[in-house]
């Protein structure tokens, strides 16, 4: 796993037509030395491409005028499930659009099975996409929509295959209701069905669990793993940590358009769980509780505003185990222990800072 330094500022300077924003570092647009076989260049570093990589992203940036959506991102993906994790607005959807060829990188290269998804139309048959957008549904039934996708991909026996994948996502192929009347969770499953009906090697899913109930989420995650076990690269974007834990061990973390971390989820989660944390504690005796917390080895700072206590800790596990006994010893009843920096933005700021 590797982490990058904080990204530079990227706003405020309009770019000339066809030129990168002035705020992008020269390394992003300079021509690096040719990579050795099995490697891709990443400016000063070298992207190690694992054997059997189906997707390779090498120093990719994407800007729209003076807005930088993705900046100098490199990673490689093999068969199995890979989570593309990041807060809303991090650049995940833009990255997926470049992976499937809907958008062209402003700099750098994207390859799927060794080919450009933008410049080699034949590779489109090896890519399946389930986007966040749903405007293409129109007034079709689920079967009509998925069957049309199969026919466009040249699938033999399109009707049979459409029925098969609708069964995989637990939808009735003979349902006569039109897609606009479906719930969000049902539409999400229809999008997955059309993405896999032609049996692609690379499957791109943009927030696919949004709107699903817990049982449906579990079934979808099981299906993702089944597809990955068949030798497909399944890339699933999400901004929810709890979802990513179910996807598997391989995680690519993007924040503010840059790569923050990549590798085993357990290692990345350990960084998140052991980062300094700030908590607000409500009690019926906040002054006594604040006094009891001062000097504790797992407490680095205590602030008392007359009603609540705020503390900083670099060992949230140890503090969680000790707070009850400390409050009891201080004759203070606990009402609430509230994390003040437990949102994804704070998590990613910490990762980038490292």
CSV table of C-alpha atoms in Angstrom, one decimal:
chain,number,residue,atom,x,y,z
A,1,UNK,CA,0.0,0.0,0.0
A,2,UNK,CA,1.2,3.5,-0.7
A,3,UNK,CA,0.1,7.0,0.1
A,4,UNK,CA,0.7,10.3,-1.7
A,5,UNK,CA,1.3,13.8,-0.2
A,6,UNK,CA,-1.6,16.3,-0.1
A,7,UNK,CA,-2.8,17.5,-3.5
A,8,UNK,CA,-1.9,21.0,-4.6
A,9,UNK,CA,-4.6,23.6,-5.0
A,10,UNK,CA,-6.3,23.3,-8.4
A,11,UNK,CA,-8.7,26.1,-8.7
A,12,UNK,CA,-8.8,29.7,-9.8
A,13,UNK,CA,-6.6,29.8,-13.0
A,14,UNK,CA,-8.4,29.4,-16.3
A,15,UNK,CA,-6.7,27.2,-18.8
A,16,UNK,CA,-6.0,28.0,-22.4
A,17,UNK,CA,-7.9,25.8,-24.9
A,18,UNK,CA,-6.4,22.4,-25.1
A,19,UNK,CA,-3.9,23.1,-22.3
A,20,UNK,CA,-3.8,21.8,-18.8
A,21,UNK,CA,-4.6,24.1,-15.8
A,22,UNK,CA,-1.5,26.0,-14.6
A,23,UNK,CA,-2.0,24.5,-11.2
A,24,UNK,CA,-1.2,21.0,-12.3
A,25,UNK,CA,2.4,20.1,-11.6
A,26,UNK,CA,4.8,19.7,-14.6
A,27,UNK,CA,5.3,16.0,-13.7
A,28,UNK,CA,1.7,15.4,-14.7
A,29,UNK,CA,2.2,16.6,-18.3
A,30,UNK,CA,5.9,15.9,-18.9
A,31,UNK,CA,7.1,12.9,-21.0
A,32,UNK,CA,8.6,10.3,-18.7
A,33,UNK,CA,11.3,7.7,-19.8
A,34,UNK,CA,9.9,4.7,-21.6
A,35,UNK,CA,8.8,2.0,-19.0
A,36,UNK,CA,10.4,-1.4,-18.9
A,37,UNK,CA,8.3,-4.4,-19.9
A,38,UNK,CA,5.7,-5.1,-17.2
A,39,UNK,CA,5.9,-1.6,-15.8
A,40,UNK,CA,4.1,1.7,-16.5
A,41,UNK,CA,5.6,5.1,-15.8
A,42,UNK,CA,4.4,7.3,-13.0
A,43,UNK,CA,6.7,10.3,-13.3
A,44,UNK,CA,9.3,9.8,-10.6
A,45,UNK,CA,7.9,6.4,-9.6
A,46,UNK,CA,7.1,3.2,-11.5
A,47,UNK,CA,3.7,1.5,-11.4
A,48,UNK,CA,4.3,-2.2,-10.9
A,49,UNK,CA,1.7,-3.9,-13.1
A,50,UNK,CA,0.7,-7.3,-11.5
A,51,UNK,CA,0.6,-10.4,-13.7
A,52,UNK,CA,-2.8,-10.8,-15.3
A,53,UNK,CA,-3.8,-7.1,-14.9
A,54,UNK,CA,-7.0,-6.4,-16.8
A,55,UNK,CA,-7.1,-2.6,-16.1
A,56,UNK,CA,-4.1,-0.3,-16.0
A,57,UNK,CA,-4.4,3.4,-15.2
A,58,UNK,CA,-1.1,5.2,-15.7
A,59,UNK,CA,-0.7,8.9,-14.6
A,60,UNK,CA,-4.2,9.8,-15.6
A,61,UNK,CA,-5.5,13.3,-15.2
A,62,UNK,CA,-8.8,14.8,-16.4
A,63,UNK,CA,-9.7,18.4,-16.3
A,64,UNK,CA,-12.7,20.5,-17.5
A,65,UNK,CA,-11.5,24.0,-18.2
A,66,UNK,CA,-9.9,25.1,-14.9
A,67,UNK,CA,-11.6,22.3,-12.9
A,68,UNK,CA,-9.4,19.3,-12.2
A,69,UNK,CA,-11.5,16.2,-11.6
A,70,UNK,CA,-8.7,13.6,-11.6
A,71,UNK,CA,-5.0,14.4,-11.1
A,72,UNK,CA,-2.1,12.0,-11.8
A,73,UNK,CA,-3.8,8.7,-10.7
A,74,UNK,CA,-2.1,5.4,-11.3
A,75,UNK,CA,-3.2,1.9,-10.3
A,76,UNK,CA,-3.7,-1.6,-11.8
A,77,UNK,CA,-6.6,-4.1,-11.3
A,78,UNK,CA,-6.6,-7.9,-11.7
A,79,UNK,CA,-9.5,-10.3,-11.7
A,80,UNK,CA,-11.7,-10.1,-8.6
A,81,UNK,CA,-13.6,-7.4,-6.8
A,82,UNK,CA,-11.8,-4.0,-6.3
A,83,UNK,CA,-13.5,-1.2,-4.4
A,84,UNK,CA,-13.0,2.4,-5.7
A,85,UNK,CA,-13.5,4.3,-2.4
A,86,UNK,CA,-13.8,8.0,-1.9
A,87,UNK,CA,-16.2,10.7,-0.7
A,88,UNK,CA,-18.8,12.3,-3.0
A,89,UNK,CA,-17.1,14.5,-5.6
A,90,UNK,CA,-13.7,12.7,-5.3
A,91,UNK,CA,-13.6,11.8,-9.0
A,92,UNK,CA,-14.8,8.2,-8.9
A,93,UNK,CA,-17.5,8.6,-11.6
A,94,UNK,CA,-15.1,10.5,-13.8
A,95,UNK,CA,-12.6,7.7,-13.4
A,96,UNK,CA,-15.2,5.1,-14.3
A,97,UNK,CA,-16.2,7.0,-17.4
A,98,UNK,CA,-12.6,7.0,-18.6
A,99,UNK,CA,-12.3,3.3,-17.8
A,100,UNK,CA,-15.2,2.5,-20.1
A,101,UNK,CA,-14.2,5.0,-22.9
A,102,UNK,CA,-17.0,7.5,-22.4
A,103,UNK,CA,-14.4,10.1,-21.5
A,104,UNK,CA,-10.8,10.7,-22.8
A,105,UNK,CA,-8.1,11.4,-20.3
A,106,UNK,CA,-6.6,14.8,-20.5
A,107,UNK,CA,-3.2,13.2,-19.9
A,108,UNK,CA,-2.0,9.8,-19.1
A,109,UNK,CA,-3.3,6.4,-20.4
A,110,UNK,CA,-6.1,4.0,-19.6
A,111,UNK,CA,-5.9,0.4,-20.9
A,112,UNK,CA,-8.4,-2.4,-20.6
A,113,UNK,CA,-7.0,-5.8,-21.5
A,114,UNK,CA,-4.1,-4.0,-23.2
A,115,UNK,CA,-6.2,-1.7,-25.3
A,116,UNK,CA,-7.6,1.8,-25.1
A,117,UNK,CA,-11.4,1.7,-24.3
A,118,UNK,CA,-11.7,5.0,-26.1
A,119,UNK,CA,-9.8,4.3,-29.3
A,120,UNK,CA,-10.4,0.6,-29.7
A,121,UNK,CA,-14.2,0.0,-30.2
A,122,UNK,CA,-13.8,-3.8,-30.1
A,123,UNK,CA,-12.8,-3.7,-26.5
A,124,UNK,CA,-16.3,-2.3,-25.6
A,125,UNK,CA,-17.6,-5.9,-25.8
A,126,UNK,CA,-15.4,-6.7,-22.8
A,127,UNK,CA,-16.7,-3.8,-20.6
A,128,UNK,CA,-20.0,-3.7,-18.7
A,129,UNK,CA,-21.1,-0.4,-17.1
A,130,UNK,CA,-23.8,0.2,-14.5
A,131,UNK,CA,-23.8,4.0,-14.1
A,132,UNK,CA,-25.5,6.1,-11.5
A,133,UNK,CA,-27.7,7.8,-14.1
A,134,UNK,CA,-31.1,6.3,-15.0
A,135,UNK,CA,-32.4,8.6,-17.7
A,136,UNK,CA,-32.1,5.9,-20.5
A,137,UNK,CA,-34.8,3.7,-19.0
A,138,UNK,CA,-37.7,5.3,-20.9
A,139,UNK,CA,-40.9,3.2,-20.8
A,140,UNK,CA,-39.4,-0.2,-21.3
A,141,UNK,CA,-40.0,-3.3,-19.2
A,142,UNK,CA,-36.9,-4.8,-17.5
A,143,UNK,CA,-36.8,-7.6,-20.0
A,144,UNK,CA,-37.1,-5.2,-23.0
A,145,UNK,CA,-34.3,-3.0,-21.6
A,146,UNK,CA,-31.8,-5.8,-20.8
A,147,UNK,CA,-32.7,-7.7,-24.1
A,148,UNK,CA,-32.0,-4.5,-26.1
A,149,UNK,CA,-28.6,-4.2,-24.3
A,150,UNK,CA,-27.8,-7.8,-25.2
A,151,UNK,CA,-28.8,-7.3,-28.9
A,152,UNK,CA,-26.6,-4.2,-29.1
A,153,UNK,CA,-23.7,-6.3,-27.9
A,154,UNK,CA,-24.3,-9.0,-30.4
A,155,UNK,CA,-25.4,-11.6,-27.9
A,156,UNK,CA,-26.7,-14.8,-29.4
A,157,UNK,CA,-30.1,-15.8,-27.9
A,158,UNK,CA,-30.5,-12.3,-26.4
A,159,UNK,CA,-33.9,-13.1,-24.9
A,160,UNK,CA,-32.7,-16.2,-23.1
A,161,UNK,CA,-29.6,-14.4,-21.8
A,162,UNK,CA,-31.7,-11.4,-20.7
A,163,UNK,CA,-34.0,-13.7,-18.7
A,164,UNK,CA,-31.0,-15.5,-17.2
A,165,UNK,CA,-29.3,-12.3,-15.8
A,166,UNK,CA,-32.6,-10.9,-14.5
A,167,UNK,CA,-32.9,-14.1,-12.6
A,168,UNK,CA,-29.4,-13.6,-11.2
A,169,UNK,CA,-30.4,-10.2,-9.8
A,170,UNK,CA,-33.7,-11.7,-8.5
A,171,UNK,CA,-36.1,-9.9,-10.8
A,172,UNK,CA,-39.0,-11.4,-12.7
A,173,UNK,CA,-38.4,-11.3,-16.4
A,174,UNK,CA,-42.1,-11.5,-17.1
A,175,UNK,CA,-43.0,-8.5,-15.1
A,176,UNK,CA,-45.1,-6.1,-17.3
A,177,UNK,CA,-44.5,-3.0,-15.2
A,178,UNK,CA,-42.5,-0.2,-16.8
A,179,UNK,CA,-39.1,0.7,-15.4
A,180,UNK,CA,-40.1,4.2,-14.3
A,181,UNK,CA,-42.5,2.5,-11.8
A,182,UNK,CA,-39.8,0.4,-10.2
A,183,UNK,CA,-38.2,1.3,-6.9
A,184,UNK,CA,-34.6,2.6,-6.9
A,185,UNK,CA,-33.3,-0.7,-5.6
A,186,UNK,CA,-35.1,-2.6,-8.4
A,187,UNK,CA,-33.7,-0.2,-11.0
A,188,UNK,CA,-30.2,-0.7,-9.6
A,189,UNK,CA,-30.6,-4.4,-10.2
A,190,UNK,CA,-31.8,-3.9,-13.7
A,191,UNK,CA,-28.7,-1.8,-14.4
A,192,UNK,CA,-26.5,-4.6,-13.1
A,193,UNK,CA,-28.3,-7.1,-15.3
A,194,UNK,CA,-27.7,-5.1,-18.5
A,195,UNK,CA,-24.1,-4.6,-17.5
A,196,UNK,CA,-23.3,-8.3,-17.3
A,197,UNK,CA,-25.7,-9.7,-20.0
A,198,UNK,CA,-22.9,-9.9,-22.6
A,199,UNK,CA,-20.5,-11.6,-20.0
A,200,UNK,CA,-17.8,-8.9,-20.1
A,201,UNK,CA,-14.3,-9.4,-18.5
A,202,UNK,CA,-14.4,-5.9,-16.9
A,203,UNK,CA,-17.5,-4.7,-15.0
A,204,UNK,CA,-17.7,-1.1,-13.7
A,205,UNK,CA,-20.4,-0.4,-11.1
A,206,UNK,CA,-21.0,3.2,-9.9
A,207,UNK,CA,-22.6,3.2,-6.4
A,208,UNK,CA,-24.6,0.0,-7.2
A,209,UNK,CA,-25.9,-0.7,-3.7
A,210,UNK,CA,-27.6,2.7,-3.3
A,211,UNK,CA,-31.3,2.2,-2.6
A,212,UNK,CA,-31.1,-1.6,-1.8
A,213,UNK,CA,-32.4,-3.1,1.4
A,214,UNK,CA,-30.0,-5.2,3.5
A,215,UNK,CA,-30.9,-8.6,2.1
A,216,UNK,CA,-30.6,-7.3,-1.5
A,217,UNK,CA,-27.2,-5.7,-0.6
A,218,UNK,CA,-25.9,-9.0,0.7
A,219,UNK,CA,-27.1,-10.9,-2.5
A,220,UNK,CA,-25.5,-8.3,-4.8
A,221,UNK,CA,-22.2,-8.4,-2.9
A,222,UNK,CA,-22.3,-12.2,-3.2
A,223,UNK,CA,-22.9,-11.8,-7.0
A,224,UNK,CA,-20.0,-9.4,-7.3
A,225,UNK,CA,-17.7,-12.0,-5.7
A,226,UNK,CA,-19.1,-14.8,-7.9
A,227,UNK,CA,-18.3,-12.7,-11.0
A,228,UNK,CA,-14.8,-11.9,-9.7
A,229,UNK,CA,-14.2,-15.6,-9.1
A,230,UNK,CA,-15.0,-16.3,-12.7
A,231,UNK,CA,-12.0,-14.3,-13.7
A,232,UNK,CA,-13.6,-10.9,-14.2
A,233,UNK,CA,-12.4,-7.6,-12.9
A,234,UNK,CA,-15.3,-6.0,-10.9
A,235,UNK,CA,-14.7,-2.4,-10.0
A,236,UNK,CA,-17.3,-1.1,-7.5
A,237,UNK,CA,-17.3,2.6,-6.5
A,238,UNK,CA,-18.7,3.6,-3.1
A,239,UNK,CA,-18.4,6.3,-0.5
A,240,UNK,CA,-19.6,4.1,2.4
A,241,UNK,CA,-16.8,2.4,4.4
A,242,UNK,CA,-19.2,-0.3,5.7
A,243,UNK,CA,-20.0,-1.4,2.1
A,244,UNK,CA,-16.4,-1.6,1.1
A,245,UNK,CA,-15.6,-4.0,3.9
A,246,UNK,CA,-17.9,-6.5,2.2
A,247,UNK,CA,-16.4,-6.2,-1.2
A,248,UNK,CA,-13.1,-7.8,-0.5
A,249,UNK,CA,-9.5,-6.8,0.4
A,250,UNK,CA,-8.4,-4.7,-2.6
A,251,UNK,CA,-9.2,-1.0,-2.3
A,252,UNK,CA,-8.3,2.0,-4.4
A,253,UNK,CA,-8.9,5.2,-2.4
A,254,UNK,CA,-9.4,8.5,-4.3
A,255,UNK,CA,-9.9,11.9,-2.7
A,256,UNK,CA,-9.9,15.4,-4.3
A,257,UNK,CA,-9.1,13.7,-7.6
A,258,UNK,CA,-5.9,12.1,-6.4
A,259,UNK,CA,-4.9,8.6,-5.3
A,260,UNK,CA,-4.7,8.6,-1.5
A,261,UNK,CA,-4.1,4.9,-0.8
A,262,UNK,CA,-4.2,1.5,-2.5
A,263,UNK,CA,-3.9,-2.0,-1.2
A,264,UNK,CA,-5.4,-4.3,1.3
A,265,UNK,CA,-8.5,-2.9,2.9
A,266,UNK,CA,-7.5,-4.2,6.4
A,267,UNK,CA,-4.3,-2.2,6.3
A,268,UNK,CA,-6.1,1.0,5.1
A,269,UNK,CA,-8.8,0.5,7.7
A,270,UNK,CA,-6.2,0.1,10.4
A,271,UNK,CA,-4.9,3.6,9.5
A,272,UNK,CA,-8.4,4.9,9.7
A,273,UNK,CA,-9.2,3.2,13.0
A,274,UNK,CA,-5.9,4.4,14.7
A,275,UNK,CA,-5.9,8.0,13.5
A,276,UNK,CA,-6.3,10.7,16.1
A,277,UNK,CA,-9.9,11.2,16.9
A,278,UNK,CA,-12.0,13.9,18.5
A,279,UNK,CA,-15.1,13.0,20.7
A,280,UNK,CA,-17.8,15.0,22.4
A,281,UNK,CA,-19.1,13.5,25.7
A,282,UNK,CA,-22.4,14.4,27.4
A,283,UNK,CA,-22.7,13.7,31.1
A,284,UNK,CA,-24.6,14.9,34.1
A,285,UNK,CA,-21.3,15.8,35.7
A,286,UNK,CA,-19.1,17.1,32.9
A,287,UNK,CA,-16.6,19.0,35.1
A,288,UNK,CA,-15.9,15.9,37.2
A,289,UNK,CA,-15.6,13.8,34.1
A,290,UNK,CA,-13.2,16.3,32.4
A,291,UNK,CA,-11.0,16.2,35.5
A,292,UNK,CA,-10.9,12.4,35.5
A,293,UNK,CA,-9.9,12.4,31.8
A,294,UNK,CA,-7.0,14.8,32.2
A,295,UNK,CA,-3.7,12.9,32.3
A,296,UNK,CA,-5.1,9.6,31.0
A,297,UNK,CA,-2.5,7.9,28.7
A,298,UNK,CA,-5.1,7.5,25.8
A,299,UNK,CA,-6.2,11.2,26.0
A,300,UNK,CA,-4.1,13.9,24.4
A,301,UNK,CA,-6.4,16.9,25.0
A,302,UNK,CA,-9.4,17.8,27.1
A,303,UNK,CA,-11.7,20.8,26.5
A,304,UNK,CA,-14.6,21.7,28.8
A,305,UNK,CA,-17.3,24.2,27.7
A,306,UNK,CA,-19.5,24.1,30.8
A,307,UNK,CA,-21.9,21.6,29.4
A,308,UNK,CA,-19.9,19.0,27.4
A,309,UNK,CA,-16.4,17.6,27.3
A,310,UNK,CA,-14.4,17.3,24.1
A,311,UNK,CA,-11.4,15.0,24.0
A,312,UNK,CA,-8.7,14.0,21.5
A,313,UNK,CA,-7.4,10.5,21.5
A,314,UNK,CA,-5.0,8.5,19.3
A,315,UNK,CA,-6.3,5.1,20.7
A,316,UNK,CA,-10.0,5.0,20.2
A,317,UNK,CA,-10.2,1.3,21.1
A,318,UNK,CA,-8.5,1.8,24.4
A,319,UNK,CA,-10.5,4.9,25.2
A,320,UNK,CA,-13.8,3.1,24.4
A,321,UNK,CA,-12.9,0.4,26.8
A,322,UNK,CA,-12.0,2.7,29.6
A,323,UNK,CA,-14.6,5.6,29.5
A,324,UNK,CA,-17.3,3.7,31.3
A,325,UNK,CA,-15.1,2.8,34.3
A,326,UNK,CA,-13.6,6.4,34.4
A,327,UNK,CA,-17.1,8.0,34.4
A,328,UNK,CA,-18.2,5.6,37.2
A,329,UNK,CA,-15.2,6.5,39.3
A,330,UNK,CA,-16.0,10.2,38.8
A,331,UNK,CA,-19.7,9.6,39.7
A,332,UNK,CA,-20.6,11.0,36.3
A,333,UNK,CA,-23.4,9.4,34.3
A,334,UNK,CA,-22.7,9.1,30.6
A,335,UNK,CA,-25.5,10.3,28.2
A,336,UNK,CA,-23.7,10.3,24.8
A,337,UNK,CA,-20.3,9.8,23.3
A,338,UNK,CA,-20.3,11.5,19.8
A,339,UNK,CA,-17.5,11.3,17.3
A,340,UNK,CA,-16.8,14.8,15.8
A,341,UNK,CA,-14.6,13.7,12.9
A,342,UNK,CA,-15.9,10.3,11.9
A,343,UNK,CA,-17.1,11.3,8.4
A,344,UNK,CA,-15.4,10.2,5.3
A,345,UNK,CA,-14.0,13.6,4.5
A,346,UNK,CA,-11.9,13.6,7.8
A,347,UNK,CA,-10.8,10.0,7.1
A,348,UNK,CA,-9.5,10.9,3.7
A,349,UNK,CA,-7.9,14.1,4.9
A,350,UNK,CA,-5.9,12.0,7.4
A,351,UNK,CA,-4.9,9.4,4.7
A,352,UNK,CA,-3.7,12.1,2.3
A,353,UNK,CA,-1.9,13.9,5.1
A,354,UNK,CA,0.1,10.7,5.8
